[in-house]
Amino acid sequence: MKTIIEKANDSAIQKAAEIIKRGGLVAFPTETVYGLGANAFDSTAVKKIYAAKGRPSDNPLIVHIGDKNFLNEIVKDINSDAEKLIKKFWPGPLTIIFNKKDCIPLETSGGLNTIAVRFPANNIAQKLINLAKVPIAAPSANISGKPSCTLSSHVIDDLNGKVDMILCGDDFFYGLESTIIDMTVEIPKILRPGAITFEMIKKVLDKVEIEKNLISEHPKAPGMKYKHYAPNADVFIFDANQKNISDKINELILQNSDKKIGVLACDQTKHLYKNCFVLSLGDQNNPTVIAQNFFAALRTFDANGIEIIYAESFAQNGICFAIMNRLLKAANYKFIN
Ligand code: AMP
Ligand code: MG
């Protein structure tokens, strides 16, 4: 398939909206990561997303809307807590799970009776959805299992030739996928951490809990069981709270001198590592920047043929909790302390 690749100006967004209406696939920027979109009402179009990404068909998609008022058309049972979240965090990087109406086909919801919905804050995404005049089902625009795409070049690497169009924007802000919260259960539950943190949600809702298995190997949330965010290299995480982790890592680098080794560090520690390919995610006191750089760093390791990555851990609160969740998945939960 020939993929149209264009900078997301008005005429390109119009062209992309026509493609969505015709049942095609468009990759587009959002404020979190790039999404790969199709008409959420069109089960044939939605099936093409799974095929292009190589995504298992029971891994549900997020439906993106371009206007809060559209929510009523696709979901039922919007309770007062959900309304509070919508008022506070939409448009923005919070995905909310509701009971779905029948107009949303089961292909879009991965066979579930619930549906995840988000109203993105990104201008290009909003224009695209509103011009297409349908909700757009869009998971992240990466090959299934690979790190999510924060730059148009990542999307081109993964999906050129597999989708109808790639809209290039590169004006992401968060760099991690949205927070997902399930509002269909008695106590609202965060299924995936993101830039809207547990602490921020707690200020709005009386009760909220975090899925217990987020930082273990056996998550219960649909789709979460699949391998995610993984670079080609084997990743090992080291507890950054322990003294001398750089000594420990430098020793391992020497022991594995036949391998191409990468270290994922921060500005404060990058100078400590020797005889390896070091990437800094940024100032450790600025987790927003660390999150923005995370997925691109994993892809840079791949581009440099790195076989083993040693990574420093992050804190378990605020946005760092979301970074750690992605890093643990990339490492297949190999945490060394
Ligand atoms: P992605 O946008 O590629 O990160 O994938 C969307 C993720 O949203 C899936 O992997 C699921 O974990 C989650 N999700 C979507 N719909 C639902 C749902 N109805 N219930 C629980 N999780 C969902
Ligand atoms: Mg994804």
mmCIF file of C-alpha atoms and ligand atoms in Angstrom:
data_model
loop_
_atom_site.group_PDB
_atom_site.id
_atom_site.type_symbol
_atom_site.label_atom_id
_atom_site.label_comp_id
_atom_site.label_asym_id
_atom_site.label_seq_id
_atom_site.Cartn_x
_atom_site.Cartn_y
_atom_site.Cartn_z
ATOM 1 C CA MET A 1 0.000 0.000 0.000
ATOM 2 C CA LYS A 2 1.231 3.518 -0.800
ATOM 3 C CA THR A 3 1.140 5.629 2.372
ATOM 4 C CA ILE A 4 0.510 9.370 2.028
ATOM 5 C CA ILE A 5 2.916 11.162 4.383
ATOM 6 C CA GLU A 6 2.125 14.844 4.964
ATOM 7 C CA LYS A 7 2.720 17.612 7.453
ATOM 8 C CA ALA A 8 -0.549 18.167 9.334
ATOM 9 C CA ASN A 9 -1.716 21.456 7.770
ATOM 10 C CA ASP A 10 -5.413 22.133 7.152
ATOM 11 C CA SER A 11 -5.586 20.539 3.714
ATOM 12 C CA ALA A 12 -3.742 17.410 4.917
ATOM 13 C CA ILE A 13 -6.096 17.074 7.897
ATOM 14 C CA GLN A 14 -9.069 17.410 5.507
ATOM 15 C CA LYS A 15 -7.607 14.656 3.309
ATOM 16 C CA ALA A 16 -7.058 12.479 6.407
ATOM 17 C CA ALA A 17 -10.684 13.012 7.513
ATOM 18 C CA GLU A 18 -11.907 11.850 4.084
ATOM 19 C CA ILE A 19 -9.777 8.708 4.425
ATOM 20 C CA ILE A 20 -11.309 7.987 7.858
ATOM 21 C CA LYS A 21 -14.836 8.475 6.434
ATOM 22 C CA ARG A 22 -14.032 6.025 3.617
ATOM 23 C CA GLY A 23 -12.914 3.349 6.101
ATOM 24 C CA GLY A 24 -9.149 3.892 5.825
ATOM 25 C CA LEU A 25 -6.361 4.167 8.411
ATOM 26 C CA VAL A 26 -4.636 7.415 9.445
ATOM 27 C CA ALA A 27 -1.795 7.809 11.946
ATOM 28 C CA PHE A 28 -2.039 11.173 13.701
ATOM 29 C CA PRO A 29 -0.322 13.069 16.513
ATOM 30 C CA THR A 30 -1.913 13.567 19.927
ATOM 31 C CA GLU A 31 -0.583 15.200 23.095
ATOM 32 C CA THR A 32 0.406 11.756 24.448
ATOM 33 C CA VAL A 33 1.838 9.616 21.612
ATOM 34 C CA TYR A 34 0.873 9.050 17.957
ATOM 35 C CA GLY A 35 -2.399 7.180 17.399
ATOM 36 C CA LEU A 36 -3.438 4.917 14.520
ATOM 37 C CA GLY A 37 -7.056 5.776 13.790
ATOM 38 C CA ALA A 38 -10.104 4.410 12.009
ATOM 39 C CA ASN A 39 -13.846 5.120 12.160
ATOM 40 C CA ALA A 40 -14.888 3.603 15.518
ATOM 41 C CA PHE A 41 -18.365 2.729 14.117
ATOM 42 C CA ASP A 42 -16.930 0.734 11.197
ATOM 43 C CA SER A 43 -15.910 -2.784 12.212
ATOM 44 C CA THR A 44 -14.197 -3.475 8.864
ATOM 45 C CA ALA A 45 -12.066 -0.335 9.232
ATOM 46 C CA VAL A 46 -11.242 -1.146 12.841
ATOM 47 C CA LYS A 47 -10.088 -4.660 11.911
ATOM 48 C CA LYS A 48 -7.484 -3.038 9.635
ATOM 49 C CA ILE A 49 -5.905 -1.372 12.691
ATOM 50 C CA TYR A 50 -5.305 -4.769 14.297
ATOM 51 C CA ALA A 51 -3.842 -6.099 11.046
ATOM 52 C CA ALA A 52 -1.522 -3.109 10.464
ATOM 53 C CA LYS A 53 -0.150 -3.223 14.021
ATOM 54 C CA GLY A 54 -0.096 -7.005 14.377
ATOM 55 C CA ARG A 55 -2.257 -6.451 17.472
ATOM 56 C CA PRO A 56 -4.146 -9.323 19.139
ATOM 57 C CA SER A 57 -7.892 -8.871 18.501
ATOM 58 C CA ASP A 58 -8.839 -9.050 22.201
ATOM 59 C CA ASN A 59 -6.766 -5.954 23.027
ATOM 60 C CA PRO A 60 -9.373 -3.156 23.030
ATOM 61 C CA LEU A 61 -8.906 0.248 21.401
ATOM 62 C CA ILE A 62 -9.434 3.741 22.799
ATOM 63 C CA VAL A 63 -12.190 5.749 21.113
ATOM 64 C CA HIS A 64 -11.276 9.411 20.581
ATOM 65 C CA ILE A 65 -13.960 12.074 20.451
ATOM 66 C CA GLY A 66 -13.604 15.711 19.365
ATOM 67 C CA ASP A 67 -16.286 17.159 21.616
ATOM 68 C CA LYS A 68 -17.403 16.285 25.173
ATOM 69 C CA ASN A 69 -21.045 16.336 24.091
ATOM 70 C CA PHE A 70 -20.469 13.401 21.782
ATOM 71 C CA LEU A 71 -19.901 11.058 24.726
ATOM 72 C CA ASN A 72 -23.641 10.436 25.209
ATOM 73 C CA GLU A 73 -23.898 9.032 21.692
ATOM 74 C CA ILE A 74 -21.526 6.145 22.396
ATOM 75 C CA VAL A 75 -21.701 5.303 26.129
ATOM 76 C CA LYS A 76 -24.313 4.811 28.863
ATOM 77 C CA ASP A 77 -24.359 5.185 32.673
ATOM 78 C CA ILE A 78 -22.190 8.316 32.989
ATOM 79 C CA ASN A 79 -22.111 8.755 36.772
ATOM 80 C CA SER A 80 -21.362 11.916 38.747
ATOM 81 C CA ASP A 81 -17.770 10.844 39.478
ATOM 82 C CA ALA A 82 -17.122 10.401 35.774
ATOM 83 C CA GLU A 83 -18.613 13.832 35.184
ATOM 84 C CA LYS A 84 -16.203 15.304 37.716
ATOM 85 C CA LEU A 85 -13.234 13.738 35.919
ATOM 86 C CA ILE A 86 -14.464 14.971 32.547
ATOM 87 C CA LYS A 87 -14.906 18.502 33.869
ATOM 88 C CA LYS A 88 -11.429 18.554 35.385
ATOM 89 C CA PHE A 89 -9.304 16.629 32.892
ATOM 90 C CA TRP A 90 -10.912 16.768 29.422
ATOM 91 C CA PRO A 91 -9.631 17.574 26.913
ATOM 92 C CA GLY A 92 -6.439 15.853 28.046
ATOM 93 C CA PRO A 93 -4.505 12.629 28.649
ATOM 94 C CA LEU A 94 -7.185 10.773 30.637
ATOM 95 C CA THR A 95 -9.050 7.796 29.125
ATOM 96 C CA ILE A 96 -12.280 6.821 30.863
ATOM 97 C CA ILE A 97 -13.947 3.401 30.629
ATOM 98 C CA PHE A 98 -17.755 3.330 30.376
ATOM 99 C CA ASN A 99 -20.448 0.820 29.436
ATOM 100 C CA LYS A 100 -20.784 1.050 25.667
ATOM 101 C CA LYS A 101 -23.857 1.593 23.529
ATOM 102 C CA ASP A 102 -24.607 -0.837 20.686
ATOM 103 C CA CYS A 103 -23.447 1.645 18.017
ATOM 104 C CA ILE A 104 -19.865 0.771 19.001
ATOM 105 C CA PRO A 105 -19.059 -2.616 17.449
ATOM 106 C CA LEU A 106 -17.387 -5.361 19.481
ATOM 107 C CA GLU A 107 -14.354 -5.204 17.174
ATOM 108 C CA THR A 108 -13.649 -1.723 18.597
ATOM 109 C CA SER A 109 -14.042 -2.797 22.230
ATOM 110 C CA GLY A 110 -12.047 -6.021 21.868
ATOM 111 C CA GLY A 111 -15.204 -8.041 22.536
ATOM 112 C CA LEU A 112 -16.056 -6.201 25.784
ATOM 113 C CA ASN A 113 -19.295 -4.441 26.722
ATOM 114 C CA THR A 114 -17.234 -1.516 27.990
ATOM 115 C CA ILE A 115 -15.380 1.076 25.949
ATOM 116 C CA ALA A 116 -12.436 3.354 26.670
ATOM 117 C CA VAL A 117 -12.990 6.984 25.610
ATOM 118 C CA ARG A 118 -10.689 9.986 25.425
ATOM 119 C CA PHE A 119 -11.061 13.606 24.303
ATOM 120 C CA PRO A 120 -7.531 14.577 23.249
ATOM 121 C CA ALA A 121 -6.240 18.113 23.803
ATOM 122 C CA ASN A 122 -4.101 18.171 20.662
ATOM 123 C CA ASN A 123 -5.351 20.569 17.997
ATOM 124 C CA ILE A 124 -4.598 18.328 15.030
ATOM 125 C CA ALA A 125 -6.348 15.352 16.644
ATOM 126 C CA GLN A 126 -9.413 17.459 17.482
ATOM 127 C CA LYS A 127 -9.648 18.891 13.954
ATOM 128 C CA LEU A 128 -9.298 15.451 12.400
ATOM 129 C CA ILE A 129 -12.054 13.911 14.545
ATOM 130 C CA ASN A 130 -14.410 16.833 14.012
ATOM 131 C CA LEU A 131 -13.883 16.911 10.236
ATOM 132 C CA ALA A 132 -14.381 13.126 10.012
ATOM 133 C CA LYS A 133 -17.627 13.594 12.017
ATOM 134 C CA VAL A 134 -17.197 10.142 13.638
ATOM 135 C CA PRO A 135 -15.371 8.991 16.775
ATOM 136 C CA ILE A 136 -11.929 7.648 15.914
ATOM 137 C CA ALA A 137 -10.759 4.359 17.435
ATOM 138 C CA ALA A 138 -7.012 4.648 17.892
ATOM 139 C CA PRO A 139 -4.455 2.627 19.771
ATOM 140 C CA SER A 140 -0.843 3.816 19.772
ATOM 141 C CA ALA A 141 0.621 3.971 16.243
ATOM 142 C CA ASN A 142 3.455 1.481 16.758
ATOM 143 C CA ILE A 143 3.913 -2.129 15.709
ATOM 144 C CA SER A 144 2.395 -4.182 18.519
ATOM 145 C CA GLY A 145 4.917 -4.733 21.330
ATOM 146 C CA LYS A 146 7.288 -1.971 20.200
ATOM 147 C CA PRO A 147 7.807 1.340 21.993
ATOM 148 C CA SER A 148 5.064 3.898 21.297
ATOM 149 C CA CYS A 149 5.805 6.642 18.758
ATOM 150 C CA THR A 150 6.462 10.202 19.896
ATOM 151 C CA LEU A 151 7.892 11.425 16.563
ATOM 152 C CA SER A 152 6.572 11.129 13.011
ATOM 153 C CA SER A 153 9.845 9.412 12.037
ATOM 154 C CA HIS A 154 8.993 6.590 14.484
ATOM 155 C CA VAL A 155 5.576 6.154 12.842
ATOM 156 C CA ILE A 156 7.137 6.127 9.364
ATOM 157 C CA ASP A 157 9.620 3.442 10.515
ATOM 158 C CA ASP A 158 6.780 1.245 11.853
ATOM 159 C CA LEU A 159 3.822 1.842 9.543
ATOM 160 C CA ASN A 160 4.943 3.185 6.147
ATOM 161 C CA GLY A 161 3.279 0.956 3.524
ATOM 162 C CA LYS A 162 0.752 -0.439 6.036
ATOM 163 C CA VAL A 163 -1.637 2.516 6.484
ATOM 164 C CA ASP A 164 -3.334 5.020 4.160
ATOM 165 C CA MET A 165 -1.865 8.181 5.624
ATOM 166 C CA ILE A 166 0.564 9.469 8.246
ATOM 167 C CA LEU A 167 -0.142 13.015 9.480
ATOM 168 C CA CYS A 168 3.121 14.471 10.798
ATOM 169 C CA GLY A 169 2.787 16.844 13.744
ATOM 170 C CA ASP A 170 5.509 16.132 16.316
ATOM 171 C CA ASP A 171 3.854 18.474 18.796
ATOM 172 C CA PHE A 172 3.313 15.859 21.512
ATOM 173 C CA PHE A 173 3.653 17.061 25.059
ATOM 174 C CA TYR A 174 3.489 14.114 27.461
ATOM 175 C CA GLY A 175 5.296 11.336 25.602
ATOM 176 C CA LEU A 176 3.507 8.556 27.536
ATOM 177 C CA GLU A 177 0.116 7.052 26.707
ATOM 178 C CA SER A 178 -2.954 8.343 28.538
ATOM 179 C CA THR A 179 -3.928 7.371 32.065
ATOM 180 C CA ILE A 180 -6.802 4.848 31.928
ATOM 181 C CA ILE A 181 -9.463 4.797 34.640
ATOM 182 C CA ASP A 182 -12.338 2.315 34.840
ATOM 183 C CA MET A 183 -15.579 4.009 35.955
ATOM 184 C CA THR A 184 -17.758 0.905 35.505
ATOM 185 C CA VAL A 185 -16.662 -0.646 38.807
ATOM 186 C CA GLU A 186 -17.743 0.258 42.340
ATOM 187 C CA ILE A 187 -14.487 1.944 43.257
ATOM 188 C CA PRO A 188 -12.956 3.791 40.266
ATOM 189 C CA LYS A 189 -9.770 2.010 39.296
ATOM 190 C CA ILE A 190 -6.664 3.233 37.476
ATOM 191 C CA LEU A 191 -5.737 0.511 34.980
ATOM 192 C CA ARG A 192 -2.816 2.330 33.386
ATOM 193 C CA PRO A 193 -0.840 5.169 35.005
ATOM 194 C CA GLY A 194 -0.054 8.273 32.947
ATOM 195 C CA ALA A 195 0.381 12.026 33.104
ATOM 196 C CA ILE A 196 -2.898 12.441 34.998
ATOM 197 C CA THR A 197 -1.594 10.899 38.190
ATOM 198 C CA PHE A 198 -3.248 8.998 41.034
ATOM 199 C CA GLU A 199 -2.548 12.017 43.258
ATOM 200 C CA MET A 200 -4.355 14.364 40.822
ATOM 201 C CA ILE A 201 -7.383 12.050 40.533
ATOM 202 C CA LYS A 202 -7.554 11.616 44.315
ATOM 203 C CA LYS A 203 -8.128 15.340 44.657
ATOM 204 C CA VAL A 204 -11.264 15.032 42.486
ATOM 205 C CA LEU A 205 -12.795 11.700 43.599
ATOM 206 C CA ASP A 206 -13.544 10.487 47.132
ATOM 207 C CA LYS A 207 -12.477 6.974 46.257
ATOM 208 C CA VAL A 208 -9.989 5.709 43.708
ATOM 209 C CA GLU A 209 -7.661 2.738 43.632
ATOM 210 C CA ILE A 210 -4.816 1.569 41.457
ATOM 211 C CA GLU A 211 -4.869 -1.817 39.726
ATOM 212 C CA LYS A 212 -2.623 -3.879 42.016
ATOM 213 C CA ASN A 213 -0.857 -5.712 39.272
ATOM 214 C CA LEU A 214 0.475 -2.636 37.453
ATOM 215 C CA ILE A 215 3.981 -3.290 38.568
ATOM 216 C CA SER A 216 3.910 -7.073 38.514
ATOM 217 C CA GLU A 217 3.925 -9.608 35.737
ATOM 218 C CA HIS A 218 0.272 -10.605 35.744
ATOM 219 C CA PRO A 219 -1.922 -7.601 35.064
ATOM 220 C CA LYS A 220 -5.676 -8.200 34.943
ATOM 221 C CA ALA A 221 -6.686 -5.342 32.619
ATOM 222 C CA PRO A 222 -7.474 -6.491 29.085
ATOM 223 C CA GLY A 223 -4.602 -5.942 26.722
ATOM 224 C CA MET A 224 -2.176 -5.306 29.569
ATOM 225 C CA LYS A 225 -1.054 -8.934 29.465
ATOM 226 C CA TYR A 226 0.682 -8.431 26.132
ATOM 227 C CA LYS A 227 4.329 -7.570 25.739
ATOM 228 C CA HIS A 228 4.672 -3.800 25.479
ATOM 229 C CA TYR A 229 7.146 -1.050 24.816
ATOM 230 C CA ALA A 230 10.010 -3.459 24.334
ATOM 231 C CA PRO A 231 13.213 -2.482 22.541
ATOM 232 C CA ASN A 232 15.220 -5.239 20.811
ATOM 233 C CA ALA A 233 17.699 -5.343 23.705
ATOM 234 C CA ASP A 234 17.277 -7.215 26.959
ATOM 235 C CA VAL A 235 16.527 -4.576 29.614
ATOM 236 C CA PHE A 236 17.556 -4.779 33.295
ATOM 237 C CA ILE A 237 16.467 -2.159 35.843
ATOM 238 C CA PHE A 238 18.673 -1.216 38.801
ATOM 239 C CA ASP A 239 17.400 0.394 41.984
ATOM 240 C CA ALA A 240 18.564 4.013 41.761
ATOM 241 C CA ASN A 241 18.129 4.425 45.518
ATOM 242 C CA GLN A 242 21.015 2.100 46.209
ATOM 243 C CA LYS A 243 24.502 3.496 46.544
ATOM 244 C CA ASN A 244 27.093 2.719 43.883
ATOM 245 C CA ILE A 245 24.734 1.358 41.250
ATOM 246 C CA SER A 246 27.044 2.875 38.649
ATOM 247 C CA ASP A 247 29.907 0.702 40.003
ATOM 248 C CA LYS A 248 27.688 -2.373 39.781
ATOM 249 C CA ILE A 249 26.634 -1.514 36.226
ATOM 250 C CA ASN A 250 30.205 -0.678 35.103
ATOM 251 C CA GLU A 251 31.311 -4.069 36.429
ATOM 252 C CA LEU A 252 28.572 -5.818 34.429
ATOM 253 C CA ILE A 253 29.594 -3.863 31.325
ATOM 254 C CA LEU A 254 33.141 -5.224 31.680
ATOM 255 C CA GLN A 255 31.860 -8.782 32.250
ATOM 256 C CA ASN A 256 29.775 -8.557 29.059
ATOM 257 C CA SER A 257 32.353 -6.818 26.901
ATOM 258 C CA ASP A 258 31.420 -8.984 23.886
ATOM 259 C CA LYS A 259 27.957 -7.332 23.844
ATOM 260 C CA LYS A 260 26.833 -3.870 22.734
ATOM 261 C CA ILE A 261 25.621 -2.334 25.990
ATOM 262 C CA GLY A 262 23.450 0.706 26.550
ATOM 263 C CA VAL A 263 22.780 2.550 29.794
ATOM 264 C CA LEU A 264 19.629 4.562 30.437
ATOM 265 C CA ALA A 265 20.645 7.292 32.849
ATOM 266 C CA CYS A 266 19.811 10.896 33.710
ATOM 267 C CA ASP A 267 21.782 14.158 33.448
ATOM 268 C CA GLN A 268 23.052 13.773 37.001
ATOM 269 C CA THR A 269 24.502 10.265 36.439
ATOM 270 C CA LYS A 270 25.368 9.922 32.746
ATOM 271 C CA HIS A 271 29.073 10.785 33.279
ATOM 272 C CA LEU A 272 29.479 7.799 35.641
ATOM 273 C CA TYR A 273 29.232 5.079 32.978
ATOM 274 C CA LYS A 274 32.188 3.815 30.954
ATOM 275 C CA ASN A 275 32.639 1.644 27.825
ATOM 276 C CA CYS A 276 28.984 1.726 26.793
ATOM 277 C CA PHE A 277 26.370 3.742 24.873
ATOM 278 C CA VAL A 278 24.855 6.110 27.447
ATOM 279 C CA LEU A 279 21.568 7.955 26.963
ATOM 280 C CA SER A 280 20.296 10.522 29.426
ATOM 281 C CA LEU A 281 16.543 10.972 29.734
ATOM 282 C CA GLY A 282 17.112 14.448 31.188
ATOM 283 C CA ASP A 283 17.265 16.109 34.597
ATOM 284 C CA GLN A 284 16.071 13.627 37.243
ATOM 285 C CA ASN A 285 14.246 16.455 38.988
ATOM 286 C CA ASN A 286 12.152 17.123 35.888
ATOM 287 C CA PRO A 287 10.038 13.986 35.355
ATOM 288 C CA THR A 288 7.959 15.686 32.642
ATOM 289 C CA VAL A 289 11.044 15.793 30.419
ATOM 290 C CA ILE A 290 12.065 12.249 31.414
ATOM 291 C CA ALA A 291 8.613 11.035 30.262
ATOM 292 C CA GLN A 292 8.881 12.988 26.994
ATOM 293 C CA ASN A 293 12.229 11.384 26.127
ATOM 294 C CA PHE A 294 11.512 7.827 27.275
ATOM 295 C CA PHE A 295 10.140 6.073 24.172
ATOM 296 C CA ALA A 296 12.503 7.872 21.782
ATOM 297 C CA ALA A 297 15.431 6.656 23.925
ATOM 298 C CA LEU A 298 14.309 3.019 23.588
ATOM 299 C CA ARG A 299 14.151 3.470 19.811
ATOM 300 C CA THR A 300 17.611 5.110 19.756
ATOM 301 C CA PHE A 301 19.057 2.039 21.507
ATOM 302 C CA ASP A 302 17.481 -0.131 18.776
ATOM 303 C CA ALA A 303 18.858 2.102 16.011
ATOM 304 C CA ASN A 304 22.341 1.660 17.510
ATOM 305 C CA GLY A 305 22.129 -2.132 17.686
ATOM 306 C CA ILE A 306 22.267 -2.246 21.484
ATOM 307 C CA GLU A 307 21.896 -5.812 22.853
ATOM 308 C CA ILE A 308 21.638 -5.164 26.605
ATOM 309 C CA ILE A 309 20.242 -2.071 28.342
ATOM 310 C CA TYR A 310 20.952 -1.310 31.996
ATOM 311 C CA ALA A 311 18.452 1.253 33.266
ATOM 312 C CA GLU A 312 18.260 3.296 36.447
ATOM 313 C CA SER A 313 14.897 3.071 38.228
ATOM 314 C CA PHE A 314 12.528 5.978 38.928
ATOM 315 C CA ALA A 315 10.361 6.883 41.907
ATOM 316 C CA GLN A 316 6.943 5.260 42.380
ATOM 317 C CA ASN A 317 4.825 8.383 42.671
ATOM 318 C CA GLY A 318 3.445 11.106 40.395
ATOM 319 C CA ILE A 319 4.336 10.824 36.735
ATOM 320 C CA CYS A 320 7.428 8.752 37.690
ATOM 321 C CA PHE A 321 5.033 5.911 38.542
ATOM 322 C CA ALA A 322 3.890 5.917 34.899
ATOM 323 C CA ILE A 323 7.499 5.982 33.670
ATOM 324 C CA MET A 324 8.384 3.043 35.942
ATOM 325 C CA ASN A 325 5.326 1.115 34.697
ATOM 326 C CA ARG A 326 6.557 1.469 31.071
ATOM 327 C CA LEU A 327 10.170 0.713 32.017
ATOM 328 C CA LEU A 328 9.158 -2.439 33.917
ATOM 329 C CA LYS A 329 7.242 -3.662 30.880
ATOM 330 C CA ALA A 330 10.200 -2.891 28.606
ATOM 331 C CA ALA A 331 12.379 -4.929 30.992
ATOM 332 C CA ASN A 332 9.856 -7.743 31.257
ATOM 333 C CA TYR A 333 9.928 -6.972 35.003
ATOM 334 C CA LYS A 334 13.668 -7.680 35.478
ATOM 335 C CA PHE A 335 14.438 -5.462 38.467
ATOM 336 C CA ILE A 336 17.777 -5.900 40.205
ATOM 337 C CA ASN A 337 18.325 -4.589 43.718
HETATM 338 P P1 AMP B 1 -3.046 1.630 23.397
HETATM 339 O O1 AMP B 1 -3.807 2.840 23.019
HETATM 340 O O2 AMP B 1 -2.330 0.964 22.278
HETATM 341 O O3 AMP B 1 -2.128 1.910 24.504
HETATM 342 O O4 AMP B 1 -4.103 0.558 23.887
HETATM 343 C C1 AMP B 1 -5.265 0.895 24.567
HETATM 344 C C2 AMP B 1 -5.324 0.185 25.876
HETATM 345 O O5 AMP B 1 -6.512 0.630 26.514
HETATM 346 C C3 AMP B 1 -5.487 -1.323 25.783
HETATM 347 O O6 AMP B 1 -4.272 -2.004 25.767
HETATM 348 C C4 AMP B 1 -6.282 -1.667 27.041
HETATM 349 O O7 AMP B 1 -5.409 -2.016 28.078
HETATM 350 C C5 AMP B 1 -6.989 -0.359 27.408
HETATM 351 N N1 AMP B 1 -8.430 -0.495 27.211
HETATM 352 C C6 AMP B 1 -9.145 -0.131 26.136
HETATM 353 N N2 AMP B 1 -10.447 -0.411 26.288
HETATM 354 C C7 AMP B 1 -10.577 -0.975 27.496
HETATM 355 C C8 AMP B 1 -11.682 -1.499 28.231
HETATM 356 N N3 AMP B 1 -12.920 -1.490 27.746
HETATM 357 N N4 AMP B 1 -11.429 -2.012 29.456
HETATM 358 C C9 AMP B 1 -10.170 -1.996 29.968
HETATM 359 N N5 AMP B 1 -9.094 -1.535 29.308
HETATM 360 C C10 AMP B 1 -9.284 -1.034 28.092
HETATM 361 MG MG MG B 2 -0.069 0.834 22.731
#
